[in-house]
């Protein structure tokens, strides 16, 4: 079991990477004899609910699979169930599922009685390596992703790589894009590790998965510690590729392109754009693209169906005045990402028109 301690302002919590069964005592201590509510979706509950229920008494609350869960209606549904179950402010709510279940449950727990603890038990690579840590919670609203949310740090995160064995390959690859992101931000050695070990990780190698998840969480913890509420400091770097990605997700229609797939394209484009601006070498871009496409991820706009004309407005560039500048994560090379606030809207427009 690997333990990673996260300091998020005055909140401290542990992330345990290893077999869920080894955390039985920890869960029972939190439960103090109570039955714990566990939010999950039908698929994940069916696959992994029994193993969790064998460790401590739980009451399942099921929501729809995927992004569909992140709606007002289901947020309200959770609040109703918490009330019916007479949960008090000290009762931990468990979230067993991917980032969607985690985002919804974290928000409901953060709001209920002004905040009760949430314990994340992430079941996708994306959630284990990224979304379960950091305290961001949200639902989608008014047609916009993550419009309504709050920061609510978990009390504990239990990441068991064995739970990923049932995940389908497309979801696994999408999550892998977020893993690679941590190499590209500031850890070139980890990017090299991904080049050497990514195929084994994707094929199911438990040790490789554990190493990648722990490395990503440590990197996220470091970043979050310095900028807990994403006020424009170091945490912004976690958004490498994401300004492109969010525009891609919206332009393709929410749900058509998986978040991690959009991030893979976004990271490749951020490197290409940086190369075009003379900030990084073309060889770096080629290396990034080769690794991501080797992992079965898209790296060009042409690989997904979307209305390209929507990308610029969705990236916010059209809101800038003539000659205006916008903020974007760019890079000086592999592992050398930085937040630029001097991107010319016109130069981004030109790049988007030419990009692959
Ligand atoms: N809070 C954050 O910091 C943060 C960061 C990144 C992404 N996110 C959010 O996370 C969401 C995406 O989450 P995701 O990629 O984890 O996918 P997801 O939660 O949407 O789940 C995708 C699918 O995988 C299935 N699934 C989950 N675990 C499984 C398992 N072990 N075996 C078989 N099937 C399984 C689910 O039933 C679902 O159908 C997005 O809404 C995104 O905005 C949040
Ligand atoms: Zn992301």
Short mmCIF file of C-alpha atoms and ligand atoms in Angstrom, two decimals:
data_model
loop_
_atom_site.label_atom_id
_atom_site.label_comp_id
_atom_site.label_asym_id
_atom_site.label_seq_id
_atom_site.Cartn_x
_atom_site.Cartn_y
_atom_site.Cartn_z
CA UNK A 1 0.00 0.00 0.00
CA UNK A 2 1.33 3.44 -0.96
CA UNK A 3 0.20 6.35 1.25
CA UNK A 4 0.27 9.90 -0.12
CA UNK A 5 -0.59 12.75 2.23
CA UNK A 6 -2.27 15.79 0.72
CA UNK A 7 -2.17 19.19 2.45
CA UNK A 8 -4.88 21.38 0.98
CA UNK A 9 -4.82 24.54 3.08
CA UNK A 10 -6.11 23.56 6.52
CA UNK A 11 -7.41 20.21 5.18
CA UNK A 12 -5.17 17.18 5.29
CA UNK A 13 -6.05 13.78 3.95
CA UNK A 14 -4.50 10.55 2.80
CA UNK A 15 -4.68 8.81 -0.54
CA UNK A 16 -4.09 5.08 -0.20
CA UNK A 17 -3.04 3.35 -3.42
CA UNK A 18 -3.40 -0.42 -3.11
CA UNK A 19 -5.94 -3.18 -2.43
CA UNK A 20 -9.29 -1.89 -1.16
CA UNK A 21 -9.57 -4.84 1.23
CA UNK A 22 -6.49 -3.57 3.09
CA UNK A 23 -8.48 -0.45 4.05
CA UNK A 24 -11.24 -2.38 5.85
CA UNK A 25 -10.14 -1.26 9.30
CA UNK A 26 -9.85 2.36 8.17
CA UNK A 27 -13.41 2.27 6.79
CA UNK A 28 -14.77 0.63 9.94
CA UNK A 29 -13.10 3.33 12.08
CA UNK A 30 -14.83 5.99 9.97
CA UNK A 31 -18.17 4.19 10.14
CA UNK A 32 -18.19 3.77 13.94
CA UNK A 33 -20.89 1.13 13.65
CA UNK A 34 -23.06 3.18 11.28
CA UNK A 35 -24.20 2.06 7.84
CA UNK A 36 -22.46 4.33 5.33
CA UNK A 37 -24.28 5.68 2.26
CA UNK A 38 -22.41 4.84 -0.95
CA UNK A 39 -23.17 6.62 -4.19
CA UNK A 40 -22.42 4.61 -7.32
CA UNK A 41 -23.89 3.70 -10.71
CA UNK A 42 -25.51 0.41 -11.59
CA UNK A 43 -22.59 -0.97 -13.59
CA UNK A 44 -19.90 -0.13 -11.02
CA UNK A 45 -22.10 -1.18 -8.09
CA UNK A 46 -22.76 -4.52 -9.79
CA UNK A 47 -19.04 -5.10 -10.41
CA UNK A 48 -17.49 -3.77 -7.22
CA UNK A 49 -20.29 -3.09 -4.71
CA UNK A 50 -20.16 -6.58 -3.13
CA UNK A 51 -16.42 -6.28 -2.40
CA UNK A 52 -17.01 -2.94 -0.66
CA UNK A 53 -20.06 -4.21 1.22
CA UNK A 54 -17.92 -7.07 2.54
CA UNK A 55 -15.65 -4.55 4.28
CA UNK A 56 -18.22 -2.36 6.05
CA UNK A 57 -22.01 -1.93 6.15
CA UNK A 58 -23.17 0.28 3.26
CA UNK A 59 -26.43 1.56 1.80
CA UNK A 60 -26.17 2.01 -1.99
CA UNK A 61 -27.64 5.05 -3.74
CA UNK A 62 -27.48 4.58 -7.51
CA UNK A 63 -27.23 7.34 -10.12
CA UNK A 64 -26.98 7.08 -13.94
CA UNK A 65 -23.68 6.18 -15.58
CA UNK A 66 -21.24 8.80 -16.81
CA UNK A 67 -21.83 12.51 -17.43
CA UNK A 68 -25.61 11.93 -17.25
CA UNK A 69 -25.31 11.84 -13.44
CA UNK A 70 -23.98 15.39 -13.20
CA UNK A 71 -27.37 17.12 -13.17
CA UNK A 72 -29.46 19.16 -10.71
CA UNK A 73 -32.06 16.40 -10.70
CA UNK A 74 -29.62 13.80 -9.40
CA UNK A 75 -28.01 16.25 -6.98
CA UNK A 76 -31.45 16.82 -5.51
CA UNK A 77 -32.05 13.06 -5.49
CA UNK A 78 -28.93 12.55 -3.36
CA UNK A 79 -29.96 15.26 -0.91
CA UNK A 80 -33.38 13.59 -0.61
CA UNK A 81 -31.82 10.18 0.09
CA UNK A 82 -29.33 11.63 2.62
CA UNK A 83 -32.30 13.19 4.43
CA UNK A 84 -34.31 9.95 4.36
CA UNK A 85 -31.29 8.07 5.70
CA UNK A 86 -31.03 10.69 8.47
CA UNK A 87 -27.34 11.28 7.82
CA UNK A 88 -25.66 13.59 10.31
CA UNK A 89 -22.81 15.98 9.54
CA UNK A 90 -20.17 13.55 10.70
CA UNK A 91 -21.28 10.61 8.56
CA UNK A 92 -18.89 10.00 5.67
CA UNK A 93 -20.53 9.54 2.28
CA UNK A 94 -18.69 7.12 -0.01
CA UNK A 95 -18.36 7.73 -3.76
CA UNK A 96 -17.70 4.48 -5.66
CA UNK A 97 -17.25 5.22 -9.36
CA UNK A 98 -15.54 7.35 -11.97
CA UNK A 99 -15.12 11.10 -12.04
CA UNK A 100 -18.81 11.67 -12.73
CA UNK A 101 -19.96 9.88 -9.59
CA UNK A 102 -17.12 11.57 -7.67
CA UNK A 103 -17.98 15.08 -8.88
CA UNK A 104 -21.70 14.68 -8.09
CA UNK A 105 -21.20 13.00 -4.72
CA UNK A 106 -18.53 15.48 -3.65
CA UNK A 107 -20.89 18.34 -4.40
CA UNK A 108 -23.84 16.76 -2.58
CA UNK A 109 -21.63 15.99 0.45
CA UNK A 110 -20.24 19.53 0.39
CA UNK A 111 -23.70 21.06 0.42
CA UNK A 112 -25.54 18.71 2.78
CA UNK A 113 -25.82 20.32 6.22
CA UNK A 114 -23.06 22.70 5.06
CA UNK A 115 -20.68 19.85 4.49
CA UNK A 116 -20.29 16.24 5.52
CA UNK A 117 -17.17 14.17 4.76
CA UNK A 118 -16.77 12.40 1.44
CA UNK A 119 -14.54 9.36 0.87
CA UNK A 120 -13.64 8.74 -2.76
CA UNK A 121 -13.21 5.18 -4.00
CA UNK A 122 -12.38 5.94 -7.65
CA UNK A 123 -12.89 3.16 -10.20
CA UNK A 124 -11.57 4.68 -13.45
CA UNK A 125 -7.95 5.47 -14.31
CA UNK A 126 -8.95 9.12 -14.77
CA UNK A 127 -10.50 9.29 -11.32
CA UNK A 128 -7.67 7.39 -9.59
CA UNK A 129 -4.89 9.40 -11.23
CA UNK A 130 -6.61 12.77 -11.21
CA UNK A 131 -10.17 13.69 -10.29
CA UNK A 132 -10.53 12.03 -6.85
CA UNK A 133 -7.79 14.29 -5.47
CA UNK A 134 -7.96 18.07 -5.27
CA UNK A 135 -11.48 18.74 -4.01
CA UNK A 136 -13.13 20.05 -7.18
CA UNK A 137 -16.78 19.02 -7.40
CA UNK A 138 -19.43 20.00 -9.94
CA UNK A 139 -22.53 19.31 -11.94
CA UNK A 140 -23.25 20.54 -15.46
CA UNK A 141 -26.00 23.16 -15.84
CA UNK A 142 -27.42 25.56 -18.42
CA UNK A 143 -25.71 23.47 -21.12
CA UNK A 144 -22.28 24.14 -19.62
CA UNK A 145 -19.89 21.63 -18.16
CA UNK A 146 -19.07 21.99 -14.46
CA UNK A 147 -21.02 25.26 -14.16
CA UNK A 148 -22.19 24.65 -10.58
CA UNK A 149 -19.78 23.35 -7.98
CA UNK A 150 -17.62 23.98 -4.97
CA UNK A 151 -14.33 22.97 -3.44
CA UNK A 152 -14.87 20.13 -0.99
CA UNK A 153 -11.74 18.16 -0.13
CA UNK A 154 -12.27 14.45 0.57
CA UNK A 155 -11.62 12.97 4.01
CA UNK A 156 -9.88 9.98 2.45
CA UNK A 157 -9.23 8.53 -1.02
CA UNK A 158 -8.89 4.77 -1.59
CA UNK A 159 -7.46 4.04 -5.05
CA UNK A 160 -7.26 0.32 -5.84
CA UNK A 161 -5.72 -0.30 -9.30
CA UNK A 162 -7.32 -3.79 -9.36
CA UNK A 163 -10.73 -2.11 -9.81
CA UNK A 164 -9.53 -0.97 -13.25
CA UNK A 165 -9.47 -4.55 -14.54
CA UNK A 166 -13.17 -4.32 -15.45
CA UNK A 167 -12.89 -0.94 -17.21
CA UNK A 168 -13.36 -0.95 -20.97
CA UNK A 169 -10.39 -0.15 -23.13
CA UNK A 170 -11.63 3.18 -24.45
CA UNK A 171 -12.19 4.53 -20.91
CA UNK A 172 -8.79 3.21 -19.85
CA UNK A 173 -7.01 4.95 -22.74
CA UNK A 174 -8.87 8.20 -22.04
CA UNK A 175 -7.72 8.09 -18.43
CA UNK A 176 -4.18 7.41 -19.59
CA UNK A 177 -4.10 10.80 -21.33
CA UNK A 178 -4.41 12.48 -17.91
CA UNK A 179 -1.54 10.30 -16.62
CA UNK A 180 0.75 11.39 -19.48
CA UNK A 181 -0.23 15.00 -18.73
CA UNK A 182 1.77 14.88 -15.49
CA UNK A 183 4.93 14.03 -17.44
CA UNK A 184 4.31 16.79 -19.94
CA UNK A 185 3.67 19.46 -17.28
CA UNK A 186 6.93 19.28 -15.33
CA UNK A 187 8.33 15.75 -15.19
CA UNK A 188 10.21 14.74 -18.38
CA UNK A 189 11.53 11.60 -16.66
CA UNK A 190 7.97 10.47 -16.02
CA UNK A 191 7.13 11.09 -19.68
CA UNK A 192 10.06 8.83 -20.61
CA UNK A 193 8.74 6.27 -18.11
CA UNK A 194 5.35 6.46 -19.89
CA UNK A 195 7.05 5.87 -23.24
CA UNK A 196 8.72 2.75 -21.85
CA UNK A 197 5.88 1.43 -19.66
CA UNK A 198 2.66 2.83 -21.14
CA UNK A 199 1.95 -0.30 -23.24
CA UNK A 200 2.34 -2.57 -20.18
CA UNK A 201 0.13 -0.25 -18.11
CA UNK A 202 -2.61 -0.33 -20.74
CA UNK A 203 -2.29 -4.11 -21.07
CA UNK A 204 -3.04 -4.53 -17.36
CA UNK A 205 0.33 -4.55 -15.57
CA UNK A 206 -0.62 -3.91 -11.93
CA UNK A 207 2.76 -2.54 -10.81
CA UNK A 208 2.89 -0.11 -13.75
CA UNK A 209 -0.63 1.11 -12.96
CA UNK A 210 0.21 1.58 -9.30
CA UNK A 211 3.38 3.54 -10.11
CA UNK A 212 1.61 5.78 -12.63
CA UNK A 213 -1.34 6.49 -10.31
CA UNK A 214 0.93 7.28 -7.35
CA UNK A 215 3.16 9.54 -9.48
CA UNK A 216 0.16 11.44 -10.86
CA UNK A 217 -1.39 11.87 -7.41
CA UNK A 218 1.89 13.09 -5.88
CA UNK A 219 2.21 15.62 -8.69
CA UNK A 220 -1.38 16.76 -8.29
CA UNK A 221 -0.99 17.02 -4.51
CA UNK A 222 2.11 19.23 -4.92
CA UNK A 223 0.32 21.48 -7.36
CA UNK A 224 -2.90 21.73 -5.36
CA UNK A 225 -1.01 22.51 -2.14
CA UNK A 226 0.29 25.75 -3.60
CA UNK A 227 -3.02 26.86 -5.08
CA UNK A 228 -5.86 25.07 -3.26
CA UNK A 229 -8.72 26.98 -4.88
CA UNK A 230 -7.28 27.45 -8.35
CA UNK A 231 -6.76 31.19 -8.03
CA UNK A 232 -4.45 31.38 -11.02
CA UNK A 233 -1.27 29.97 -9.51
CA UNK A 234 0.36 26.60 -10.04
CA UNK A 235 -2.95 24.72 -10.31
CA UNK A 236 -3.54 26.31 -13.70
CA UNK A 237 -0.83 24.04 -15.15
CA UNK A 238 -3.09 21.02 -14.53
CA UNK A 239 -5.11 22.46 -17.37
CA UNK A 240 -2.44 21.66 -19.98
CA UNK A 241 -4.39 20.84 -23.14
CA UNK A 242 -7.70 21.59 -21.42
CA UNK A 243 -8.66 24.89 -23.08
CA UNK A 244 -8.51 23.01 -26.38
CA UNK A 245 -10.14 19.93 -24.77
CA UNK A 246 -13.18 21.70 -23.35
CA UNK A 247 -13.78 23.39 -26.70
CA UNK A 248 -13.45 20.02 -28.47
CA UNK A 249 -15.90 18.36 -26.05
CA UNK A 250 -18.48 21.09 -26.60
CA UNK A 251 -17.97 21.40 -30.37
CA UNK A 252 -18.40 17.63 -30.74
CA UNK A 253 -21.50 17.61 -28.50
CA UNK A 254 -21.06 16.78 -24.79
CA UNK A 255 -20.29 13.06 -24.36
CA UNK A 256 -19.33 12.28 -27.98
CA UNK A 257 -15.61 12.63 -27.35
CA UNK A 258 -14.42 11.38 -23.95
CA UNK A 259 -12.74 13.98 -21.75
CA UNK A 260 -9.39 12.17 -21.84
CA UNK A 261 -9.54 11.82 -25.63
CA UNK A 262 -10.12 15.56 -25.92
CA UNK A 263 -7.21 16.16 -23.53
CA UNK A 264 -4.93 14.03 -25.74
CA UNK A 265 -5.80 16.15 -28.78
CA UNK A 266 -5.49 19.30 -26.67
CA UNK A 267 -2.03 18.42 -25.39
CA UNK A 268 -0.77 17.61 -28.89
CA UNK A 269 -2.21 20.90 -30.19
CA UNK A 270 -0.70 22.88 -27.29
CA UNK A 271 2.71 21.45 -28.24
CA UNK A 272 2.15 22.17 -31.94
CA UNK A 273 1.06 25.74 -31.22
CA UNK A 274 4.07 26.23 -28.94
CA UNK A 275 6.35 24.95 -31.71
CA UNK A 276 4.71 27.32 -34.19
CA UNK A 277 5.40 30.19 -31.79
CA UNK A 278 9.04 29.10 -31.62
CA UNK A 279 8.76 28.13 -27.96
CA UNK A 280 9.52 24.43 -28.31
CA UNK A 281 11.12 22.06 -30.80
CA UNK A 282 9.17 20.22 -33.49
CA UNK A 283 10.84 17.00 -32.27
CA UNK A 284 9.05 17.42 -28.92
CA UNK A 285 5.71 17.72 -30.65
CA UNK A 286 6.43 14.64 -32.73
CA UNK A 287 7.39 12.67 -29.60
CA UNK A 288 4.20 13.66 -27.78
CA UNK A 289 2.05 12.81 -30.76
CA UNK A 290 3.82 9.47 -31.33
CA UNK A 291 3.32 8.41 -27.73
CA UNK A 292 -0.35 9.40 -27.50
CA UNK A 293 -1.31 7.86 -30.83
CA UNK A 294 0.70 4.75 -29.96
CA UNK A 295 -1.55 4.49 -26.91
CA UNK A 296 -4.58 4.55 -29.20
CA UNK A 297 -5.55 8.15 -28.46
CA UNK A 298 -6.53 10.80 -31.02
CA UNK A 299 -4.10 13.74 -31.42
CA UNK A 300 -5.66 15.76 -34.25
CA UNK A 301 -8.97 17.56 -34.74
CA UNK A 302 -9.41 15.54 -37.91
CA UNK A 303 -9.81 12.30 -35.91
CA UNK A 304 -13.05 13.45 -34.26
CA UNK A 305 -16.27 14.79 -35.70
CA UNK A 306 -16.75 18.41 -34.75
CA UNK A 307 -17.58 21.83 -36.12
CA UNK A 308 -14.15 23.43 -36.28
CA UNK A 309 -15.60 26.93 -36.59
CA UNK A 310 -16.85 26.63 -33.03
CA UNK A 311 -13.40 26.05 -31.54
CA UNK A 312 -12.20 29.65 -31.48
CA UNK A 313 -15.33 31.09 -29.84
CA UNK A 314 -15.41 28.19 -27.38
CA UNK A 315 -11.79 28.84 -26.44
CA UNK A 316 -12.82 32.36 -25.54
CA UNK A 317 -10.55 33.99 -28.07
CA UNK A 318 -13.39 35.73 -29.88
CA UNK A 319 -14.31 37.63 -26.73
CA UNK A 320 -10.97 39.41 -26.76
CA UNK A 321 -10.63 42.76 -28.43
CA UNK A 322 -8.68 43.23 -31.63
CA UNK A 323 -5.08 42.66 -30.67
CA UNK A 324 -6.26 41.20 -27.36
CA UNK A 325 -4.36 38.52 -25.50
CA UNK A 326 -5.52 35.33 -23.88
CA UNK A 327 -4.21 32.88 -21.32
CA UNK A 328 -3.20 29.41 -22.42
CA UNK A 329 -0.90 26.72 -21.09
CA UNK A 330 1.98 26.51 -23.53
CA UNK A 331 5.30 24.69 -23.33
CA UNK A 332 9.02 25.18 -23.84
CA UNK A 333 9.45 21.43 -24.29
CA UNK A 334 8.51 18.12 -22.70
CA UNK A 335 8.01 18.71 -18.99
CA UNK A 336 8.32 22.50 -19.34
CA UNK A 337 4.71 23.73 -19.48
CA UNK A 338 3.93 27.29 -18.39
CA UNK A 339 0.96 29.63 -18.19
CA UNK A 340 1.17 32.23 -20.93
CA UNK A 341 -0.98 35.33 -20.67
CA UNK A 342 0.27 36.79 -23.90
CA UNK A 343 -1.31 34.68 -26.62
CA UNK A 344 -2.55 36.80 -29.50
CA UNK A 345 -6.14 35.89 -30.36
CA UNK A 346 -5.31 36.33 -34.06
CA UNK A 347 -2.38 33.95 -33.90
CA UNK A 348 -4.52 31.27 -32.23
CA UNK A 349 -7.18 31.80 -34.91
CA UNK A 350 -4.54 31.27 -37.62
CA UNK A 351 -3.21 28.17 -35.88
CA UNK A 352 -6.70 26.63 -35.52
CA UNK A 353 -7.39 27.19 -39.20
CA UNK A 354 -4.17 25.39 -40.20
CA UNK A 355 -4.01 22.68 -37.49
CA UNK A 356 -4.27 19.03 -38.41
N1 LIG B 1 -13.04 16.95 -10.14
C1 LIG B 1 -12.00 16.95 -10.92
O1 LIG B 1 -10.92 17.43 -10.57
C2 LIG B 1 -12.10 16.32 -12.28
C3 LIG B 1 -10.94 16.13 -13.04
C4 LIG B 1 -11.06 15.50 -14.29
C5 LIG B 1 -12.30 15.08 -14.73
N2 LIG B 1 -13.41 15.28 -13.96
C6 LIG B 1 -14.74 14.84 -14.41
O2 LIG B 1 -14.77 13.42 -14.43
C7 LIG B 1 -15.78 13.01 -15.35
C8 LIG B 1 -15.26 11.83 -16.16
O3 LIG B 1 -14.98 10.78 -15.30
P1 LIG B 1 -14.43 9.36 -15.80
O4 LIG B 1 -13.57 9.53 -16.98
O5 LIG B 1 -13.85 8.75 -14.57
O6 LIG B 1 -15.69 8.60 -16.30
P2 LIG B 1 -17.20 8.44 -15.75
O7 LIG B 1 -17.26 8.62 -14.28
O8 LIG B 1 -18.05 9.33 -16.58
O9 LIG B 1 -17.49 6.90 -16.05
C9 LIG B 1 -17.42 6.41 -17.36
C10 LIG B 1 -18.04 5.03 -17.48
O10 LIG B 1 -17.18 4.05 -16.90
C11 LIG B 1 -17.95 3.13 -16.12
N3 LIG B 1 -17.06 2.61 -15.10
C12 LIG B 1 -16.47 3.30 -14.08
N4 LIG B 1 -15.64 2.51 -13.40
C13 LIG B 1 -15.69 1.28 -13.98
C14 LIG B 1 -15.05 0.04 -13.73
N5 LIG B 1 -14.12 -0.10 -12.76
N6 LIG B 1 -15.37 -1.02 -14.50
C15 LIG B 1 -16.26 -0.90 -15.52
N7 LIG B 1 -16.89 0.26 -15.82
C16 LIG B 1 -16.61 1.33 -15.06
C17 LIG B 1 -19.09 3.94 -15.61
O11 LIG B 1 -20.20 3.11 -15.28
C18 LIG B 1 -19.39 4.85 -16.79
O12 LIG B 1 -20.23 4.20 -17.70
C19 LIG B 1 -16.12 14.21 -16.19
O13 LIG B 1 -17.40 14.68 -15.84
C20 LIG B 1 -15.05 15.23 -15.82
O14 LIG B 1 -15.53 16.55 -15.91
C21 LIG B 1 -13.32 15.89 -12.76
ZN1 LIG B 2 -8.96 16.67 -17.27
#
